[in-house]
């Protein structure tokens, strides 16, 4: 047994911020699978909050807690304003994105290119910390472009820490700013977990969380021998039931985990409540059920389940009982 298990560390396990994926509906779904796993929003830019529709970007459901708001930006004053809004709306943490390599984000001069400007990141962190009383954390890569040396990320963390940041989420591969798409940037640059381990050795008092390519409890256990937490991205989305045992195994929760069917049933009243609030015109149930396609991953009949949940005719009826039909089809197909 790993001595980090049953730890009180609230961010021991987390689901990564993922644009278009980890929206509020997805987070409610994930919350029904694990009560304790720390959840992140998609990245919200400071522009969207300073000039846009704040409610659209920040509203979330009470049952999502604990949930962190990830911000994208590089202007300390705008980040402070956005962080303050995040705290006011009830988020449990503010996270700054220093890892996104997309060209659109680079044009705004934030995301991964901020790793080249550690002092600016420190200024941003300071401005946000001065504005809020919740944790301010940073998610970053281990380098940008052709940087090979560990010193780059060590100096980045050291400088940002001077502004008081104590939690660093390390996507353990470089970001290539030119020539690779965001998707390739999550696959091509090699993972170097050792860099994150070395950060923990160099900064033992900081909370260092690792991210990138992690899929199984065996892998999580290995990382927790070196680090304070593990963040799962794509695996949590495509195979969300991987989180089913997390509460018991890592947070010491003694309640029995929900079955897949329990999770489906729990989502039905949620969809009904959303329909009641937004109306069938305002909310297509596909915007919720699309996040649930992976629930049966690995089971015989999973394909039949996905087919029902992807059937546009059935979805257009807007009846959440479709979830029961999908489960029944899975049982027949299995
Ligand atoms: C569809 C998608 C959207 C993403 N959007 C964000 C984002 O908004 N902010 C961010 O910091 N990382 C984003 N990421 C990167 C993930 O947070 C994570 O760092 C990456 O997927 C590596 O972890 P994994 O191998 O466990 O998926 C995104 C990843 C995916 C697949």
Short mmCIF file of C-alpha atoms and ligand atoms in Angstrom, two decimals:
data_model
loop_
_atom_site.label_atom_id
_atom_site.label_comp_id
_atom_site.label_asym_id
_atom_site.label_seq_id
_atom_site.Cartn_x
_atom_site.Cartn_y
_atom_site.Cartn_z
CA UNK A 1 0.00 0.00 0.00
CA UNK A 2 1.19 3.43 -0.85
CA UNK A 3 1.34 5.74 2.16
CA UNK A 4 -0.25 8.56 0.12
CA UNK A 5 -3.42 6.50 -0.09
CA UNK A 6 -6.22 7.64 2.14
CA UNK A 7 -4.35 10.91 2.29
CA UNK A 8 -6.14 14.11 3.07
CA UNK A 9 -4.67 15.67 -0.05
CA UNK A 10 -7.71 17.04 -1.84
CA UNK A 11 -6.02 17.12 -5.24
CA UNK A 12 -4.66 13.59 -4.95
CA UNK A 13 -6.61 12.74 -8.08
CA UNK A 14 -8.08 15.11 -10.61
CA UNK A 15 -9.66 15.29 -14.05
CA UNK A 16 -7.83 17.62 -16.43
CA UNK A 17 -9.27 20.79 -17.93
CA UNK A 18 -10.35 19.89 -21.49
CA UNK A 19 -11.93 22.36 -23.91
CA UNK A 20 -15.32 21.24 -25.26
CA UNK A 21 -15.20 18.21 -23.00
CA UNK A 22 -15.15 19.09 -19.29
CA UNK A 23 -18.13 21.41 -19.33
CA UNK A 24 -20.58 21.57 -16.44
CA UNK A 25 -22.64 18.61 -17.70
CA UNK A 26 -19.57 16.44 -18.03
CA UNK A 27 -18.45 17.42 -14.55
CA UNK A 28 -21.81 16.43 -13.01
CA UNK A 29 -21.49 13.06 -14.76
CA UNK A 30 -17.94 12.59 -13.46
CA UNK A 31 -19.07 13.61 -9.99
CA UNK A 32 -21.59 10.78 -9.96
CA UNK A 33 -18.70 8.37 -10.56
CA UNK A 34 -16.33 9.88 -7.99
CA UNK A 35 -17.34 12.17 -5.15
CA UNK A 36 -13.79 13.24 -4.28
CA UNK A 37 -11.81 13.50 -7.50
CA UNK A 38 -10.97 17.17 -8.06
CA UNK A 39 -12.53 18.53 -11.28
CA UNK A 40 -11.39 21.33 -13.59
CA UNK A 41 -13.38 23.49 -15.97
CA UNK A 42 -12.44 23.99 -19.58
CA UNK A 43 -10.09 26.94 -19.99
CA UNK A 44 -11.97 30.24 -19.81
CA UNK A 45 -10.10 33.24 -21.22
CA UNK A 46 -9.90 36.51 -19.35
CA UNK A 47 -11.33 38.17 -22.48
CA UNK A 48 -14.46 36.05 -22.20
CA UNK A 49 -14.93 37.16 -18.60
CA UNK A 50 -13.86 40.79 -18.81
CA UNK A 51 -15.78 41.54 -22.03
CA UNK A 52 -18.18 38.60 -22.42
CA UNK A 53 -21.11 36.84 -20.82
CA UNK A 54 -19.86 35.96 -17.35
CA UNK A 55 -22.83 33.81 -16.42
CA UNK A 56 -22.52 31.69 -19.56
CA UNK A 57 -18.88 30.96 -18.80
CA UNK A 58 -18.97 30.57 -15.03
CA UNK A 59 -22.29 29.07 -13.99
CA UNK A 60 -22.04 25.57 -12.65
CA UNK A 61 -24.01 23.14 -10.50
CA UNK A 62 -23.59 22.87 -6.75
CA UNK A 63 -23.05 19.14 -6.94
CA UNK A 64 -19.86 19.64 -8.98
CA UNK A 65 -17.76 20.66 -5.96
CA UNK A 66 -14.85 20.48 -5.58
CA UNK A 67 -14.27 22.24 -8.87
CA UNK A 68 -11.45 24.48 -10.08
CA UNK A 69 -11.74 27.24 -12.67
CA UNK A 70 -8.97 27.26 -15.25
CA UNK A 71 -8.13 30.67 -16.67
CA UNK A 72 -6.27 31.58 -19.84
CA UNK A 73 -4.66 34.98 -20.00
CA UNK A 74 -1.48 36.93 -19.43
CA UNK A 75 -2.57 40.32 -18.19
CA UNK A 76 -2.23 40.46 -14.40
CA UNK A 77 -5.09 42.95 -13.94
CA UNK A 78 -7.49 40.96 -16.15
CA UNK A 79 -6.48 37.73 -14.44
CA UNK A 80 -7.10 39.31 -11.05
CA UNK A 81 -10.56 40.44 -12.18
CA UNK A 82 -11.32 36.98 -13.59
CA UNK A 83 -10.03 35.17 -10.51
CA UNK A 84 -12.19 37.40 -8.31
CA UNK A 85 -15.22 36.50 -10.43
CA UNK A 86 -14.31 32.83 -10.12
CA UNK A 87 -14.18 33.06 -6.35
CA UNK A 88 -17.44 34.98 -6.26
CA UNK A 89 -19.15 32.29 -8.33
CA UNK A 90 -18.00 29.70 -5.82
CA UNK A 91 -15.08 27.90 -7.46
CA UNK A 92 -12.68 26.08 -5.14
CA UNK A 93 -9.44 26.95 -6.94
CA UNK A 94 -8.14 29.18 -9.70
CA UNK A 95 -5.72 27.56 -12.13
CA UNK A 96 -3.63 29.38 -14.72
CA UNK A 97 -3.07 27.67 -18.06
CA UNK A 98 0.62 27.70 -19.04
CA UNK A 99 0.44 24.57 -21.15
CA UNK A 100 -1.88 25.10 -24.10
CA UNK A 101 0.05 25.27 -27.40
CA UNK A 102 -2.75 26.26 -29.80
CA UNK A 103 -1.99 29.07 -32.26
CA UNK A 104 -5.12 30.91 -31.24
CA UNK A 105 -3.89 30.94 -27.67
CA UNK A 106 -0.39 31.98 -28.72
CA UNK A 107 -1.85 34.99 -30.55
CA UNK A 108 -3.31 36.04 -27.23
CA UNK A 109 0.21 35.45 -25.81
CA UNK A 110 -0.85 32.99 -23.17
CA UNK A 111 -0.92 29.24 -22.64
CA UNK A 112 2.35 27.38 -23.13
CA UNK A 113 4.24 30.36 -24.56
CA UNK A 114 4.03 31.88 -21.07
CA UNK A 115 6.65 29.38 -19.98
CA UNK A 116 9.20 31.59 -21.77
CA UNK A 117 8.20 34.43 -19.45
CA UNK A 118 8.33 33.09 -15.91
CA UNK A 119 8.49 36.56 -14.37
CA UNK A 120 5.26 37.54 -16.14
CA UNK A 121 3.62 34.34 -14.85
CA UNK A 122 4.83 35.24 -11.36
CA UNK A 123 3.26 38.70 -11.74
CA UNK A 124 0.00 37.09 -12.90
CA UNK A 125 0.00 34.67 -9.97
CA UNK A 126 0.70 37.46 -7.52
CA UNK A 127 -2.14 39.57 -8.91
CA UNK A 128 -4.55 36.63 -8.63
CA UNK A 129 -3.38 35.66 -5.15
CA UNK A 130 -3.84 39.23 -3.98
CA UNK A 131 -7.38 39.18 -5.41
CA UNK A 132 -8.69 35.90 -3.94
CA UNK A 133 -8.39 33.73 -0.87
CA UNK A 134 -8.79 30.36 -2.65
CA UNK A 135 -5.75 28.45 -3.99
CA UNK A 136 -4.08 29.76 -7.14
CA UNK A 137 -2.32 26.98 -9.04
CA UNK A 138 -0.45 26.69 -12.34
CA UNK A 139 -0.65 23.97 -15.01
CA UNK A 140 2.35 23.86 -17.31
CA UNK A 141 4.58 21.72 -19.51
CA UNK A 142 8.20 20.70 -18.87
CA UNK A 143 9.55 22.82 -21.71
CA UNK A 144 8.76 24.53 -24.96
CA UNK A 145 10.02 23.73 -28.44
CA UNK A 146 13.45 22.09 -28.39
CA UNK A 147 14.32 22.73 -24.74
CA UNK A 148 15.84 19.52 -23.42
CA UNK A 149 17.20 20.67 -20.13
CA UNK A 150 15.48 20.09 -16.80
CA UNK A 151 16.80 23.46 -15.59
CA UNK A 152 14.21 25.25 -17.74
CA UNK A 153 11.21 23.88 -15.85
CA UNK A 154 13.04 24.05 -12.51
CA UNK A 155 13.72 27.77 -13.03
CA UNK A 156 10.13 28.33 -14.20
CA UNK A 157 8.72 26.72 -11.06
CA UNK A 158 11.26 28.51 -8.85
CA UNK A 159 10.36 31.93 -10.25
CA UNK A 160 6.59 31.38 -10.14
CA UNK A 161 6.88 30.08 -6.59
CA UNK A 162 8.36 33.41 -5.53
CA UNK A 163 4.88 34.85 -6.12
CA UNK A 164 3.47 32.34 -3.63
CA UNK A 165 2.22 29.55 -5.91
CA UNK A 166 2.58 26.22 -4.11
CA UNK A 167 0.77 23.85 -6.49
CA UNK A 168 2.15 22.94 -9.90
CA UNK A 169 0.41 20.59 -12.30
CA UNK A 170 3.02 19.26 -14.68
CA UNK A 171 1.98 17.91 -18.08
CA UNK A 172 5.23 16.04 -18.43
CA UNK A 173 6.10 16.74 -22.07
CA UNK A 174 7.27 19.77 -24.05
CA UNK A 175 4.88 21.98 -25.99
CA UNK A 176 5.99 22.56 -29.56
CA UNK A 177 4.73 26.02 -30.43
CA UNK A 178 5.18 25.83 -34.20
CA UNK A 179 4.36 22.95 -36.52
CA UNK A 180 2.31 20.66 -34.29
CA UNK A 181 -1.44 20.79 -33.77
CA UNK A 182 -2.78 20.79 -30.20
CA UNK A 183 -3.69 17.13 -30.65
CA UNK A 184 -0.18 16.23 -31.84
CA UNK A 185 1.16 18.25 -28.94
CA UNK A 186 -0.54 15.78 -26.61
CA UNK A 187 1.03 12.80 -28.36
CA UNK A 188 4.30 13.55 -30.15
CA UNK A 189 6.66 15.18 -27.62
CA UNK A 190 7.93 12.39 -25.36
CA UNK A 191 6.71 12.11 -21.78
CA UNK A 192 9.45 12.65 -19.21
CA UNK A 193 7.93 11.78 -15.86
CA UNK A 194 11.39 11.95 -14.30
CA UNK A 195 11.33 15.76 -14.68
CA UNK A 196 8.25 15.97 -12.46
CA UNK A 197 9.83 13.62 -9.92
CA UNK A 198 12.94 15.82 -9.87
CA UNK A 199 10.77 18.91 -9.28
CA UNK A 200 9.33 17.22 -6.20
CA UNK A 201 12.85 16.41 -4.97
CA UNK A 202 14.01 19.99 -5.59
CA UNK A 203 10.86 21.58 -4.09
CA UNK A 204 9.71 19.06 -1.47
CA UNK A 205 7.31 21.50 0.18
CA UNK A 206 5.35 22.20 -2.99
CA UNK A 207 2.41 20.18 -4.22
CA UNK A 208 3.53 18.63 -7.50
CA UNK A 209 0.87 16.90 -9.57
CA UNK A 210 1.67 14.87 -12.65
CA UNK A 211 -0.31 14.67 -15.87
CA UNK A 212 0.12 13.04 -19.26
CA UNK A 213 -0.64 9.57 -20.61
CA UNK A 214 -1.78 8.07 -17.30
CA UNK A 215 -4.53 5.45 -17.52
CA UNK A 216 -4.58 2.84 -14.78
CA UNK A 217 -4.60 2.58 -11.00
CA UNK A 218 -1.28 0.72 -11.23
CA UNK A 219 0.25 3.73 -13.00
CA UNK A 220 -1.33 6.11 -10.50
CA UNK A 221 0.14 4.10 -7.62
CA UNK A 222 3.58 4.31 -9.16
CA UNK A 223 3.43 8.09 -9.57
CA UNK A 224 2.10 8.58 -6.06
CA UNK A 225 5.29 7.04 -4.73
CA UNK A 226 7.05 10.17 -5.99
CA UNK A 227 4.44 12.91 -6.20
CA UNK A 228 1.45 14.51 -4.49
CA UNK A 229 -1.22 13.90 -7.07
CA UNK A 230 -2.18 12.54 -10.47
CA UNK A 231 -4.33 14.25 -13.09
CA UNK A 232 -6.10 12.18 -15.75
CA UNK A 233 -7.29 13.73 -18.99
CA UNK A 234 -8.30 11.66 -21.98
CA UNK A 235 -8.64 8.38 -20.08
CA UNK A 236 -11.09 9.95 -17.62
CA UNK A 237 -13.15 11.20 -20.55
CA UNK A 238 -13.09 8.10 -22.78
CA UNK A 239 -13.26 5.57 -19.95
CA UNK A 240 -14.82 7.49 -17.05
CA UNK A 241 -15.58 4.40 -15.02
CA UNK A 242 -11.84 4.14 -14.39
CA UNK A 243 -12.68 6.57 -11.55
CA UNK A 244 -15.24 4.26 -9.94
CA UNK A 245 -12.86 2.94 -7.30
CA UNK A 246 -11.00 6.20 -6.63
CA UNK A 247 -13.04 7.31 -3.60
CA UNK A 248 -12.48 4.07 -1.71
CA UNK A 249 -8.93 3.38 -2.85
CA UNK A 250 -7.42 6.85 -2.58
CA UNK A 251 -9.71 8.90 -0.34
CA UNK A 252 -10.67 6.28 2.21
CA UNK A 253 -14.41 6.62 1.53
CA UNK A 254 -16.21 3.61 2.97
CA UNK A 255 -19.36 3.91 0.86
CA UNK A 256 -19.78 1.38 -1.92
CA UNK A 257 -19.08 2.80 -5.37
CA UNK A 258 -22.03 3.38 -7.69
CA UNK A 259 -22.54 0.83 -10.45
CA UNK A 260 -22.65 2.02 -14.05
CA UNK A 261 -26.43 1.62 -13.98
CA UNK A 262 -26.62 3.73 -10.79
CA UNK A 263 -24.67 6.47 -12.57
CA UNK A 264 -27.06 6.37 -15.54
CA UNK A 265 -30.07 6.54 -13.23
CA UNK A 266 -28.53 9.45 -11.33
CA UNK A 267 -28.16 11.41 -14.55
CA UNK A 268 -31.84 11.13 -15.47
CA UNK A 269 -33.14 13.60 -12.85
CA UNK A 270 -30.23 15.90 -13.69
CA UNK A 271 -31.24 15.94 -17.37
CA UNK A 272 -34.87 16.44 -16.41
CA UNK A 273 -33.95 19.40 -14.20
CA UNK A 274 -31.84 20.94 -16.98
CA UNK A 275 -34.71 20.49 -19.45
CA UNK A 276 -37.11 22.09 -16.97
CA UNK A 277 -34.77 25.04 -16.56
CA UNK A 278 -33.77 25.63 -20.19
CA UNK A 279 -36.66 24.06 -22.11
CA UNK A 280 -36.29 21.55 -24.96
CA UNK A 281 -35.36 24.40 -27.32
CA UNK A 282 -32.67 25.74 -25.01
CA UNK A 283 -31.08 22.39 -24.21
CA UNK A 284 -30.48 19.42 -26.45
CA UNK A 285 -30.01 16.31 -24.35
CA UNK A 286 -27.11 15.35 -26.59
CA UNK A 287 -25.12 18.16 -24.97
CA UNK A 288 -25.25 16.06 -21.80
CA UNK A 289 -25.38 12.50 -23.09
CA UNK A 290 -22.42 13.00 -25.45
CA UNK A 291 -20.14 12.95 -22.41
CA UNK A 292 -21.51 9.58 -21.36
CA UNK A 293 -20.63 7.55 -24.45
CA UNK A 294 -17.57 6.04 -22.77
CA UNK A 295 -19.35 4.83 -19.63
CA UNK A 296 -19.49 1.23 -20.81
CA UNK A 297 -16.00 1.15 -22.32
CA UNK A 298 -14.53 -2.33 -22.11
CA UNK A 299 -17.87 -4.11 -21.59
CA UNK A 300 -19.40 -6.43 -24.16
CA UNK A 301 -22.29 -4.50 -25.67
CA UNK A 302 -20.60 -1.11 -25.22
CA UNK A 303 -21.02 -0.45 -28.93
CA UNK A 304 -24.78 -1.02 -28.81
CA UNK A 305 -24.95 1.36 -25.84
CA UNK A 306 -23.08 4.05 -27.78
CA UNK A 307 -25.26 3.52 -30.84
CA UNK A 308 -28.45 4.25 -28.91
CA UNK A 309 -26.90 7.34 -27.34
CA UNK A 310 -25.71 8.58 -30.75
CA UNK A 311 -29.01 8.04 -32.55
CA UNK A 312 -30.04 11.52 -33.60
CA UNK A 313 -33.71 10.55 -34.08
CA UNK A 314 -33.96 9.19 -30.55
CA UNK A 315 -31.99 12.12 -29.14
CA UNK A 316 -34.30 14.60 -30.84
CA UNK A 317 -37.20 13.28 -28.73
CA UNK A 318 -35.43 14.80 -25.74
CA UNK A 319 -36.40 12.01 -23.37
CA UNK A 320 -33.71 11.08 -20.83
CA UNK A 321 -35.23 7.59 -20.51
CA UNK A 322 -33.03 6.99 -23.56
CA UNK A 323 -30.30 6.18 -21.03
CA UNK A 324 -32.35 3.20 -19.81
CA UNK A 325 -32.94 2.06 -23.36
CA UNK A 326 -29.19 2.24 -24.05
CA UNK A 327 -28.47 0.15 -20.95
CA UNK A 328 -31.08 -2.40 -22.00
CA UNK A 329 -29.55 -2.65 -25.47
CA UNK A 330 -26.17 -3.22 -23.89
CA UNK A 331 -27.55 -6.11 -21.83
CA UNK A 332 -29.10 -7.71 -24.93
CA UNK A 333 -25.94 -7.24 -27.00
CA UNK A 334 -23.62 -8.54 -24.27
C1 LIG B 1 -10.00 17.81 -25.98
C2 LIG B 1 -8.92 18.36 -25.08
C3 LIG B 1 -8.99 19.66 -24.65
C4 LIG B 1 -8.01 20.19 -23.79
N1 LIG B 1 -8.16 21.46 -23.30
C5 LIG B 1 -7.30 21.91 -22.34
C6 LIG B 1 -7.52 23.14 -21.68
O1 LIG B 1 -8.51 23.85 -21.90
N2 LIG B 1 -6.60 23.53 -20.75
C7 LIG B 1 -5.50 22.77 -20.44
O2 LIG B 1 -4.70 23.15 -19.58
N3 LIG B 1 -5.27 21.60 -21.05
C8 LIG B 1 -6.15 21.15 -21.97
N4 LIG B 1 -5.97 19.90 -22.53
C9 LIG B 1 -4.82 19.09 -22.10
C10 LIG B 1 -5.21 18.21 -20.92
O3 LIG B 1 -5.56 19.00 -19.80
C11 LIG B 1 -4.03 17.28 -20.52
O4 LIG B 1 -2.96 18.07 -20.10
C12 LIG B 1 -3.57 16.39 -21.68
O5 LIG B 1 -4.67 15.81 -22.34
C13 LIG B 1 -2.63 15.30 -21.18
O6 LIG B 1 -3.25 14.46 -20.25
P1 LIG B 1 -3.83 13.00 -20.67
O7 LIG B 1 -2.71 12.28 -21.38
O8 LIG B 1 -4.21 12.36 -19.38
O9 LIG B 1 -4.97 13.25 -21.59
C14 LIG B 1 -6.92 19.38 -23.38
C15 LIG B 1 -6.87 18.05 -23.83
C16 LIG B 1 -7.85 17.53 -24.65
C17 LIG B 1 -7.79 16.08 -25.08
#
